[in-house]
Short mmCIF file of C-alpha atoms in Angstrom, two decimals:
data_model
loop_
_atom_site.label_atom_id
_atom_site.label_comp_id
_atom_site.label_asym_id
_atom_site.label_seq_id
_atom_site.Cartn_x
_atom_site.Cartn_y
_atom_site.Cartn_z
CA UNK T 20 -16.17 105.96 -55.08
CA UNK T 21 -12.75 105.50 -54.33
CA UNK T 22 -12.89 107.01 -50.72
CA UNK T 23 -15.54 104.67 -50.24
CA UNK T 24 -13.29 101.29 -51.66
CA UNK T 25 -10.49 102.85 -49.29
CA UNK T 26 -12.89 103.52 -46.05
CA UNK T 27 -13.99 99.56 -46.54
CA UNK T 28 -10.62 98.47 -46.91
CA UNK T 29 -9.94 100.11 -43.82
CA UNK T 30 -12.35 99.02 -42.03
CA UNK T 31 -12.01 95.27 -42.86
CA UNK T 32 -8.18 96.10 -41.71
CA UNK T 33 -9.04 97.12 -38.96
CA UNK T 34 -11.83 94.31 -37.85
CA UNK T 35 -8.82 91.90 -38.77
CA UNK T 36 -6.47 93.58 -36.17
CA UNK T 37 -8.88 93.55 -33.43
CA UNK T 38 -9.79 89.60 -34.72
CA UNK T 39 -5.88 89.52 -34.36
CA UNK T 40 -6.03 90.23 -31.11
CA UNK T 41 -8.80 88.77 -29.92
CA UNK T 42 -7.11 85.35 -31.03
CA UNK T 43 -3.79 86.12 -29.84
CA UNK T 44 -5.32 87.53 -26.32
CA UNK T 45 -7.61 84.59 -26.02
CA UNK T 46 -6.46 82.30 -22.91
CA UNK T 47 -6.01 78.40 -23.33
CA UNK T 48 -6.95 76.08 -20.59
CA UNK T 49 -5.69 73.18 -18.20
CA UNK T 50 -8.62 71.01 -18.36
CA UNK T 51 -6.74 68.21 -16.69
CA UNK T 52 -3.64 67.23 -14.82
CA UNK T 53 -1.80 63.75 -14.56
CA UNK T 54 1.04 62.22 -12.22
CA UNK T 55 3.57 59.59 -13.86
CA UNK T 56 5.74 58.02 -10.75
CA UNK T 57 8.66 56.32 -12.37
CA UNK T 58 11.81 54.91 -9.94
CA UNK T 59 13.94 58.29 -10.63
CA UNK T 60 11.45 60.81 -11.22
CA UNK T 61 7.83 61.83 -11.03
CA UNK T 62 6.15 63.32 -13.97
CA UNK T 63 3.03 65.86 -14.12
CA UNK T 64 1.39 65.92 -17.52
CA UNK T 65 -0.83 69.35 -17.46
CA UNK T 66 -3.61 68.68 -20.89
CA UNK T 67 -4.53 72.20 -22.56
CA UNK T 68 -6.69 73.47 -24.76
CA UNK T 69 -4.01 75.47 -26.95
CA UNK T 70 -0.26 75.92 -26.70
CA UNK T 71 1.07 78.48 -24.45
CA UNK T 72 4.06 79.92 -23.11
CA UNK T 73 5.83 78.77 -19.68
CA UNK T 74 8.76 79.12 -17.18
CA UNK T 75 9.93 77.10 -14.56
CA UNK T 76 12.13 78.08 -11.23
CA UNK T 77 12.98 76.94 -7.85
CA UNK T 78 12.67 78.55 -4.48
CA UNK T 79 14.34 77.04 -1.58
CA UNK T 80 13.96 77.37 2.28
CA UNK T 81 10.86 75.79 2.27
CA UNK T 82 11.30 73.93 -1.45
CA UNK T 83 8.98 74.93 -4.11
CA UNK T 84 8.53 74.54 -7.87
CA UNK T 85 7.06 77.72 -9.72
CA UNK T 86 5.59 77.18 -12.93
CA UNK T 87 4.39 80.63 -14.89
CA UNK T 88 2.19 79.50 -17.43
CA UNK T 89 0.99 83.15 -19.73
CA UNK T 90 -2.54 83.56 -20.67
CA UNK T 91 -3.70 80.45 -19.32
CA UNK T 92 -7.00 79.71 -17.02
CA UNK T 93 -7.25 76.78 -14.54
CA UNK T 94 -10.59 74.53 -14.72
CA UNK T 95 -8.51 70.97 -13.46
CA UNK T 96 -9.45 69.67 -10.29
CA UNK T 97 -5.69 69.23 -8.30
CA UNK T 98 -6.88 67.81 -4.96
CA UNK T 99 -7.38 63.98 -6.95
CA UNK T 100 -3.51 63.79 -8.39
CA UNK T 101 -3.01 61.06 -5.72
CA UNK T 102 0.76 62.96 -4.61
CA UNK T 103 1.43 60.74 -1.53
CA UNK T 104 4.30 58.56 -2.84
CA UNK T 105 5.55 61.70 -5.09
CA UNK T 106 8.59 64.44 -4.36
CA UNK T 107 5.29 67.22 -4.36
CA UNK T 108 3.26 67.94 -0.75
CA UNK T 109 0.61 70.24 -2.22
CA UNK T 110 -0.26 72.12 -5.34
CA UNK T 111 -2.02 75.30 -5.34
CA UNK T 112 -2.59 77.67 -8.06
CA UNK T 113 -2.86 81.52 -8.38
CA UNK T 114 -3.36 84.59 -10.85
CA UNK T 115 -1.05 87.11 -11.94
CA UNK T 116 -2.45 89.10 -14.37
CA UNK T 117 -3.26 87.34 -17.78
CA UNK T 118 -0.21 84.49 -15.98
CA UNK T 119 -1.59 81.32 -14.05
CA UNK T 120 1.38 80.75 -11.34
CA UNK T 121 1.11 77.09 -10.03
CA UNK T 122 3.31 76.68 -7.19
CA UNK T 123 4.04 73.08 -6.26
CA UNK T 124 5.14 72.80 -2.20
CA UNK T 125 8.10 69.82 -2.06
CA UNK T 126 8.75 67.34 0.22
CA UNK T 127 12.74 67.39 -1.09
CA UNK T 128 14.71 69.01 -3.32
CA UNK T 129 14.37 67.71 -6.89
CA UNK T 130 15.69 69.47 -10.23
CA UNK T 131 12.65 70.52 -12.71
CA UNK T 132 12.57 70.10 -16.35
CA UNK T 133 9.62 71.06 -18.56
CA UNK T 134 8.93 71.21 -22.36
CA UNK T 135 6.09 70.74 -24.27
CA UNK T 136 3.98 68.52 -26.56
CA UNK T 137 2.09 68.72 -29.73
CA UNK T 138 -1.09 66.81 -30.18
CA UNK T 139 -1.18 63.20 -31.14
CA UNK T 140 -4.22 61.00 -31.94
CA UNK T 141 -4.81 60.48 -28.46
CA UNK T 142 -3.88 63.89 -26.63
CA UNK T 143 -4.07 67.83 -27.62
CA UNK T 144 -1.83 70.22 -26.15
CA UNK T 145 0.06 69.09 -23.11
CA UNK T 146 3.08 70.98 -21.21
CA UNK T 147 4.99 68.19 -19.03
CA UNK T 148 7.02 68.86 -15.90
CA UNK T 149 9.50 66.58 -14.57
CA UNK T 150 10.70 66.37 -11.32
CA UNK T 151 13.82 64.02 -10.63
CA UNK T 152 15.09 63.24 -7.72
CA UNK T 153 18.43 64.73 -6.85
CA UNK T 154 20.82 61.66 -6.54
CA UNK T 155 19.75 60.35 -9.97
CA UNK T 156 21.25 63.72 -12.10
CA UNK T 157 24.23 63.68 -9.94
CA UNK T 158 27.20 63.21 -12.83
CA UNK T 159 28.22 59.60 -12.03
CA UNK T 160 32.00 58.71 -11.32
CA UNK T 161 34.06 56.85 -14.22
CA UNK T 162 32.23 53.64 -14.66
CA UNK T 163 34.50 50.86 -12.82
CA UNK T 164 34.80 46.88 -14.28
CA UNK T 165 31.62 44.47 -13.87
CA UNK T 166 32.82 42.41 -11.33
CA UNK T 167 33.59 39.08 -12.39
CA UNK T 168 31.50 36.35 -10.44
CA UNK T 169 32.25 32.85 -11.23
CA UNK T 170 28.82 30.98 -11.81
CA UNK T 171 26.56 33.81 -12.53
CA UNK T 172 23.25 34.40 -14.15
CA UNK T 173 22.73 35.24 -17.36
CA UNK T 174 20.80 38.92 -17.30
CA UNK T 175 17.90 39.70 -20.23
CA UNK T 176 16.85 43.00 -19.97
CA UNK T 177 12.69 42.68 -20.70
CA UNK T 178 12.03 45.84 -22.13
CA UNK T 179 8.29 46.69 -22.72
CA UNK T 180 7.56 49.57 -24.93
CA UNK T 181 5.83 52.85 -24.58
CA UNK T 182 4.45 52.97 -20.75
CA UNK T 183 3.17 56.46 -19.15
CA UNK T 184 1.87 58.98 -21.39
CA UNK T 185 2.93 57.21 -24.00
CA UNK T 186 0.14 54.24 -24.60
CA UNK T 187 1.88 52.82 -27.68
CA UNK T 188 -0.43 51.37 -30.95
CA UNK T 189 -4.48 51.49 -29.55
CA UNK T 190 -6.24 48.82 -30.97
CA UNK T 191 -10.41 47.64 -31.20
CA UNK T 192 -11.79 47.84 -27.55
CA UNK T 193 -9.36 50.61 -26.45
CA UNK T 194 -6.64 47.70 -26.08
CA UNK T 195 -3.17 49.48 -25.21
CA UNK T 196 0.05 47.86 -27.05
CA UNK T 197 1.48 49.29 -23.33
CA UNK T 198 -0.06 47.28 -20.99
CA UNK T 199 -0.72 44.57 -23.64
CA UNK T 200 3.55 44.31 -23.86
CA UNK T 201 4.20 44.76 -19.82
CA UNK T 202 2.15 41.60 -19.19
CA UNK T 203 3.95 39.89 -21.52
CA UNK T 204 7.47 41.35 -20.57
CA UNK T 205 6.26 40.21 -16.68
CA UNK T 206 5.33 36.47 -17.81
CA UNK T 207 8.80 36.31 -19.53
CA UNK T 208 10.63 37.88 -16.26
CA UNK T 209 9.18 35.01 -14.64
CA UNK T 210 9.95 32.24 -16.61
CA UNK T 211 13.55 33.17 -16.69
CA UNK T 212 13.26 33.70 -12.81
CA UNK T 213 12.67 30.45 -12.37
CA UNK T 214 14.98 28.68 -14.17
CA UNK T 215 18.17 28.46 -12.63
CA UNK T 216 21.60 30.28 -14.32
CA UNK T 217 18.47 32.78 -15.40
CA UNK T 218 17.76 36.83 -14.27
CA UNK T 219 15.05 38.69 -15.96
CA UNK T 220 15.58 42.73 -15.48
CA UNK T 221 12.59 44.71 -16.82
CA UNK T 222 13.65 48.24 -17.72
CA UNK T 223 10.49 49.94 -16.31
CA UNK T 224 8.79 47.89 -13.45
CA UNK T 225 5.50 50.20 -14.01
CA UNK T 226 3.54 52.33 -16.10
CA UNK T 227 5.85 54.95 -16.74
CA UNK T 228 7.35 56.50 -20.07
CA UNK T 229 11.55 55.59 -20.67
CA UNK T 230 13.33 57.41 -23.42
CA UNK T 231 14.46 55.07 -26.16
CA UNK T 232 18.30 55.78 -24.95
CA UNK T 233 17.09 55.21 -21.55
CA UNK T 234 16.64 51.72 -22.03
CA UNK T 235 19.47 50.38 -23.50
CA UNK T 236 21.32 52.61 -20.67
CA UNK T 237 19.44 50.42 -18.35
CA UNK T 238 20.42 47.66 -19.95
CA UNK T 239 23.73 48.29 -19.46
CA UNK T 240 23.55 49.38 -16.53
CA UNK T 241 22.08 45.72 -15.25
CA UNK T 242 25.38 44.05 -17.51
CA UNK T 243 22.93 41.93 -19.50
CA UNK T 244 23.67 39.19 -21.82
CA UNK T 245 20.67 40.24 -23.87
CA UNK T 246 18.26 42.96 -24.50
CA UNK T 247 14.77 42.08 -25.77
CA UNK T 248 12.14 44.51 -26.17
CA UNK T 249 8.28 43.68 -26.62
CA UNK T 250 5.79 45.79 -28.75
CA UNK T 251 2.92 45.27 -30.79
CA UNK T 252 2.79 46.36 -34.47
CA UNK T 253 -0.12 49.19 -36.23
CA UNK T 254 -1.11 50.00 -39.60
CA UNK T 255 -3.76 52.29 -40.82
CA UNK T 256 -4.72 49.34 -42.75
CA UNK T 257 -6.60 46.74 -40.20
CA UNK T 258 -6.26 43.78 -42.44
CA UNK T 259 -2.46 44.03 -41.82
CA UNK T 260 -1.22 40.62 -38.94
CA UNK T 261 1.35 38.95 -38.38
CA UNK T 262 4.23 39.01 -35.63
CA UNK T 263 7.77 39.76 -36.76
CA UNK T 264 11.38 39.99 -35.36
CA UNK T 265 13.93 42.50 -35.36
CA UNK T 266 17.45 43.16 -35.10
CA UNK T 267 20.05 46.20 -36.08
CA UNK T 268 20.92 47.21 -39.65
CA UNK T 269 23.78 47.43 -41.37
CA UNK T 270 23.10 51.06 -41.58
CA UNK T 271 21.90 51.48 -37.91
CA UNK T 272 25.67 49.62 -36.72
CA UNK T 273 27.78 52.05 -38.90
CA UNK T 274 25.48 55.45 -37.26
CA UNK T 275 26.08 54.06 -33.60
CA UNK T 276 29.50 53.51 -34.25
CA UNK T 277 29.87 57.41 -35.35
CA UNK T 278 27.98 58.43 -32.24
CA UNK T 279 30.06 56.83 -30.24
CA UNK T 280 33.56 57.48 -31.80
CA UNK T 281 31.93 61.47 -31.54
CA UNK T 282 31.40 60.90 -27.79
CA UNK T 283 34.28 58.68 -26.64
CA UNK T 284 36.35 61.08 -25.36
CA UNK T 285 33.64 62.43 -22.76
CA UNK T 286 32.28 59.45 -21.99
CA UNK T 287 33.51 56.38 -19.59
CA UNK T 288 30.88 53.92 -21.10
CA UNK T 289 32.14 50.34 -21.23
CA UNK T 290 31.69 47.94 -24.05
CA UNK T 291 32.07 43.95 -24.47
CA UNK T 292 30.72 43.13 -21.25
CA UNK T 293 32.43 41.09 -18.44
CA UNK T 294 35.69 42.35 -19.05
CA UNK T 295 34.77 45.63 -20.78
CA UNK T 296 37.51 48.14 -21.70
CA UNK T 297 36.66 52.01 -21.81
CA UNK T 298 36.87 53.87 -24.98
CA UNK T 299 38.07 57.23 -23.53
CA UNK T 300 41.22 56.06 -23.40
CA UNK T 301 41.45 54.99 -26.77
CA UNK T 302 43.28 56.61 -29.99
CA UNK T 303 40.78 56.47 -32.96
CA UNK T 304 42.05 53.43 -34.48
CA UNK T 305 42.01 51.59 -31.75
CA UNK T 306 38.45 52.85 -30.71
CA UNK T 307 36.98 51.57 -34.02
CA UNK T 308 38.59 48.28 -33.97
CA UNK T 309 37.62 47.83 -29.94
CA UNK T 310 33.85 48.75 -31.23
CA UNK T 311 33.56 47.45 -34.69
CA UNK T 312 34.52 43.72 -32.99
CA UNK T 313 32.03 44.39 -30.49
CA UNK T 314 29.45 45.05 -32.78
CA UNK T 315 30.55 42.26 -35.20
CA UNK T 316 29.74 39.80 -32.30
CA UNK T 317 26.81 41.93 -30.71
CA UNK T 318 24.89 41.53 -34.52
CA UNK T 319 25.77 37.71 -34.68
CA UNK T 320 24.20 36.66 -31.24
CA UNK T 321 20.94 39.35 -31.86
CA UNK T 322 20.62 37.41 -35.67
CA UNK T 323 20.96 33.77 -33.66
CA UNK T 324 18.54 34.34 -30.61
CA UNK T 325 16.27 36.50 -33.14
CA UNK T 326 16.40 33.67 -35.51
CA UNK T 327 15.73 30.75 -32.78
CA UNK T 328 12.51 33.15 -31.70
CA UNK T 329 11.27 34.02 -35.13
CA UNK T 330 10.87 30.01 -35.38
CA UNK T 331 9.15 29.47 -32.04
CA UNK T 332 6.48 31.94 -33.11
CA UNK T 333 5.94 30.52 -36.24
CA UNK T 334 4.82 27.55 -34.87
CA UNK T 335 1.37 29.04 -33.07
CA UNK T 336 1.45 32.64 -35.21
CA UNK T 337 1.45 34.05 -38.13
CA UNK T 338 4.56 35.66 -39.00
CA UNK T 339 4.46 39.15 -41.09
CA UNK T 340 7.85 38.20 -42.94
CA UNK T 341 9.06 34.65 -43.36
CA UNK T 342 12.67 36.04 -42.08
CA UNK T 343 14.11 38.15 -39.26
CA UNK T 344 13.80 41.68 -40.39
CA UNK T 345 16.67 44.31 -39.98
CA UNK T 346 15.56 48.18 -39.04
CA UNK T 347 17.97 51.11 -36.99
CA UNK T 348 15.44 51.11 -34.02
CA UNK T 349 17.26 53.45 -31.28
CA UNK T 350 16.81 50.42 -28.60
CA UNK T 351 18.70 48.18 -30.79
CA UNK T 352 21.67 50.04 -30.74
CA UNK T 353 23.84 48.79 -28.24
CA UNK T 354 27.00 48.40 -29.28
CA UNK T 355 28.09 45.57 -26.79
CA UNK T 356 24.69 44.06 -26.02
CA UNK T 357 23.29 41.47 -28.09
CA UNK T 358 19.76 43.18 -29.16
CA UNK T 359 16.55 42.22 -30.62
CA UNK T 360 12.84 43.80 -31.31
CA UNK T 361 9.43 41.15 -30.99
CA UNK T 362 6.59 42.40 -32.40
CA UNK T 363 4.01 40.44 -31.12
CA UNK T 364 1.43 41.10 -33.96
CA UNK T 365 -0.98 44.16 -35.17
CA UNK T 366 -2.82 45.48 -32.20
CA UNK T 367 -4.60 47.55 -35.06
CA UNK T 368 -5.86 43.98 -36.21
CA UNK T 369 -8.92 42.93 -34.55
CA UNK T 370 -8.59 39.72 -34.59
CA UNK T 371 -4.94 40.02 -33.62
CA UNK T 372 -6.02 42.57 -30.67
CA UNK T 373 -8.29 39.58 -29.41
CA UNK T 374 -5.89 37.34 -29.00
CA UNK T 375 -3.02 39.98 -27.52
CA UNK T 376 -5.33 40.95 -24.62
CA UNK T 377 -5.71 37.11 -23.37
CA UNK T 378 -3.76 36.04 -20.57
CA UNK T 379 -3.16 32.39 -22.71
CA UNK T 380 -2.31 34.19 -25.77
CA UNK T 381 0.40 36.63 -24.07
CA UNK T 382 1.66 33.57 -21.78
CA UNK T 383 2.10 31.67 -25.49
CA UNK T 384 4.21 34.57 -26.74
CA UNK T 385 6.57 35.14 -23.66
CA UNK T 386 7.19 31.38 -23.93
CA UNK T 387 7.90 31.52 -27.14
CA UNK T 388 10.97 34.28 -26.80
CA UNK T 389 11.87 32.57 -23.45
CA UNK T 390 12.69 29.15 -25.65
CA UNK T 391 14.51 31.25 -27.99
CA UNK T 392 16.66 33.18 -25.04
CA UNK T 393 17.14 29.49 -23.95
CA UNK T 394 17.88 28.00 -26.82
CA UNK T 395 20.46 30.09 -27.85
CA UNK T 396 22.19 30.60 -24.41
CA UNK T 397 22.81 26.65 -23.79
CA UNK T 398 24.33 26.31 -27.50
CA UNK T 399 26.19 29.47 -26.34
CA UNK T 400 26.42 30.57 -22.78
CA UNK T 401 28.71 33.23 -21.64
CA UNK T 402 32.00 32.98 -20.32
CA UNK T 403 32.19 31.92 -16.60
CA UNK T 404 27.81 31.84 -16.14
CA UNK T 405 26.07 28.95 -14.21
CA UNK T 406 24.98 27.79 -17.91
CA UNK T 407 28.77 27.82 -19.11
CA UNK T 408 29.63 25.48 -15.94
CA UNK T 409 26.87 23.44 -15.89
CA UNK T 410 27.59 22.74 -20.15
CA UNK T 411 31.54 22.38 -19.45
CA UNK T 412 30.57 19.52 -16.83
CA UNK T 413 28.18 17.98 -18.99
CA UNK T 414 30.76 17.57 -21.76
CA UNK T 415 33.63 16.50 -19.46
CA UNK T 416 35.20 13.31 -20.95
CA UNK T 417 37.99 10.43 -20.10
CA UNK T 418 40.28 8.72 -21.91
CA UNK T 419 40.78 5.22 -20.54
CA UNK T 420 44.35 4.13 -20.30
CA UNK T 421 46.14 1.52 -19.10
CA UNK T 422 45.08 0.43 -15.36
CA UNK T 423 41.87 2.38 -15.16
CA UNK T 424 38.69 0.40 -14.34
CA UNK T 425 34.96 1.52 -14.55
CA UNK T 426 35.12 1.44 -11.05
CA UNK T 427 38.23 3.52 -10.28
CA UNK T 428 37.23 6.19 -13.40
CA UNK T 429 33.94 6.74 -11.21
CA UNK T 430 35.44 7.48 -8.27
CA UNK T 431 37.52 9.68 -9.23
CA UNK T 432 35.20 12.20 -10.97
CA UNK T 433 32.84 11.68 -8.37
CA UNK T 434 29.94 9.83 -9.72
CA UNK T 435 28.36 6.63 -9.33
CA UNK T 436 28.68 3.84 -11.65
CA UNK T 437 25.55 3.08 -12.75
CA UNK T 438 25.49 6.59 -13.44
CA UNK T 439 28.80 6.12 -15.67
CA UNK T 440 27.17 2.94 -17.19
CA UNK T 441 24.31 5.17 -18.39
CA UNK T 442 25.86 7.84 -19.66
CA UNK T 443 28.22 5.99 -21.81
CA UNK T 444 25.12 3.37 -23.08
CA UNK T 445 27.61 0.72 -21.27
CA UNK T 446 25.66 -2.78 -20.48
CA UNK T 447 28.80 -3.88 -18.47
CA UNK T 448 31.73 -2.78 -16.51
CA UNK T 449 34.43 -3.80 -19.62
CA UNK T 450 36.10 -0.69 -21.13
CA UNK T 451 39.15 -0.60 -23.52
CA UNK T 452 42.30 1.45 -23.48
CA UNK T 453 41.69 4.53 -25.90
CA UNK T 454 38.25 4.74 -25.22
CA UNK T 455 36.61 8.00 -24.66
CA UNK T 456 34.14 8.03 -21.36
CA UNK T 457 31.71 10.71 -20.67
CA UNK T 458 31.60 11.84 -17.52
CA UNK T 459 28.05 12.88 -16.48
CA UNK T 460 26.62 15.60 -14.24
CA UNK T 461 27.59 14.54 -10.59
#
């Protein structure tokens, strides 16, 4: 009896190694492949039927990419990837073994970088290659001083979240919080385009994925005034609505200023804007002070335009807190650019998502954070900008004094005197020593 209890166990041992095997032997499979062209690099996103293990190298003389992927079958088509405006001429595919070899032919040298993901709710396995282009990884030179133009624009950087392989909240229909947010970011672009003093700079200009530092580096990269990003909110729970407003926590401030205390002395990032001063330089004292005052007046602008915006929506939305709400989002973190979060409402709402995916309804909400930009830039426009001019001329006074005449007061600021009458709610020419004029607009 007991030979037989240990000739069973061994046998069930033994059909559980070769299971074993059988499962660690089996082969997953590239069922489909994807191309992401963003400005500095072009992504290929390869989807797979389990994880498996890769490695990447170059070959030069002609350029290729090599990408080893073990125990791994092919059933992808790769003559639809659409790779005329990419860095790749051709990709063809081989066996080695139990090893797929995919061998992409270049047009130029770019610099590979792979990794790869775990499923989501939308994807399984995926292993993503990157290809960027050569000039965009070489180490930039020590960032000089914006240059300061008298009269310039003010600069919002329109960031739209998610974009790529990353599709952001999906709501009732398939609607996609990242094309739902782009439209809206574009309609905003061009509003602000059209106002004079104005420049709207979207931080990706397609449907492409940008890490969360990557934008505010953008940003900052484009000087701006302001950084606004645009998503749309999602809850398990579909009665959850309401659009909301977001700028950097207490909490969020004190981590960025470690991370960049921790970094200063390899980095030649600016901060404060026009005018900026490098940290590198900088004991620690002095660093904290430089950054701490920076953030001070980063989180009181972010609170005001946030504020001003939170309003606007109000009036056509329903809002999901009656106040602007505070969170450590990693796009918020600028230290030296004023920053703020719109979430536009619950794409997981239905009758939210109805409303998002209208042309009317996303025009609504981009004018609603352009008022707000607006709003808070005339009360308080930067330092030498068209807006700071145009204000500074508009609140230009005179103080009569003895000898000046309507007429003589209007030609020498330039400006006619009806014009003078007007501005100054005068029904005649008489005017009395001490009296303050204002001088309009010429």
């Amino acid at each position: 009896m007991l030979i037989g209890m240990i000739r069973s166990q061994l046998v069930y041992l033994f059909g559980l190694f070769l299971l074993m095997g059988s499962i660690s032997g089996h082969a997953a499979d590239i069922k489909n492949v994807r191309m992401w062209l963003a400005p500095d690099h072009a992504r290929l996103v390869f989807d797979m039927t389990g994880p498996a293990t890769h490695k990447v190298f170059t070959l030069s003389k002609p350029d290729r990419i090599v990408l080893d992927i073990d125990k791994t079958t092919l059933s992808a088509n790769l003559d639809k990837l659409g790779l005329d405006k990419s860095p790749v001429k051709k990709l063809r595919s081989g066996k080695n073994g139990k090893t797929l070899r995919l061998v992409l032919d270049l047009k130029r040298s770019v610099r590979p970088k792979s990794f790869e993901l775990k499923p989501n709710q939308k994807y399984g396995h995926r292993l993503v290659l990157d290809l960027y282009e050569k000039e965009s990884l070489v180490k930039a030179k020590k960032t000089a001083k914006p240059k300061v133009v008298a009269g310039r624009d003010i600069v919002i950087a329109i960031d739209a979240g998610h974009g790529g392989e990353d599709p952001g909240a999906i709501g009732p229909g398939g609607v996609r919080e990242k094309d739902v947010v782009f439209k809206i970011a574009k309609e905003l672009k061009r509003k602000l385009d059209a106002t004079p003093g104005y420049k709207g700079q979207l931080t990706r200009t397609g449907d492409y994925y940008i890490s969360l530092r990557g934008r505010t580096k953008a940003a900052r990269k484009q000087n701006a005034d302001l950084f606004v990003s645009i998503h749309a909110d999602a809850f398990k729970d579909k009665r959850a609505r309401g659009a909301s407003v977001w700028v950097l926590s207490s909490r969020g401030a004190s981590s960025e200023m470690g991370r960049w205390l921790a970094r200063k002395e390899n980095s030649a990032d600016l901060i404060g804007g026009v005018g900026s001063v490098s940290l590198e330089d900088k004991d620690d004292v002095l660093a904290s002070v430089l950054l701490d005052m920076s953030m001070t007046a980063s989180r009181g602008d972010s609170r005001s335009v946030a504020k001003q915006i939170h309003n606007n929506i109000n009036r056509f939305a329903k809002m999901h807190k009656p106040h602007v709400e505070q969170a450590g989002f990693a796009v918020l973190k600028s230290p030296d650019i004023p920053s703020i979060l719109v979430e536009t409402g619950f794409i997981s709402n239905p009758g939210e998502a109805a409303k998002l995916k209208t042309s009317a309804y996303q025009k609504k909400m981009a004018n609603a954070v352009y008022q707000g930009i607006t709003q808070h830039f005339q009360r308080k426009p930067p330092a030498l900008t068209y807006i700071a001019q145009r204000k500074a001329a508009n609140n230009k006074t005179h103080k009569v004094v003895r000898g000046d005449t309507l007429s003589v007061i209007a030609t020498r600021n330039n400006v006619s005197l009806a014009a003078l009458r007007k501005a100054n709610n005068l029904k005649n020419d008489r005017i009395r020593i001490g009296q303050v004029l204002r001088i309009p607009t010429s």
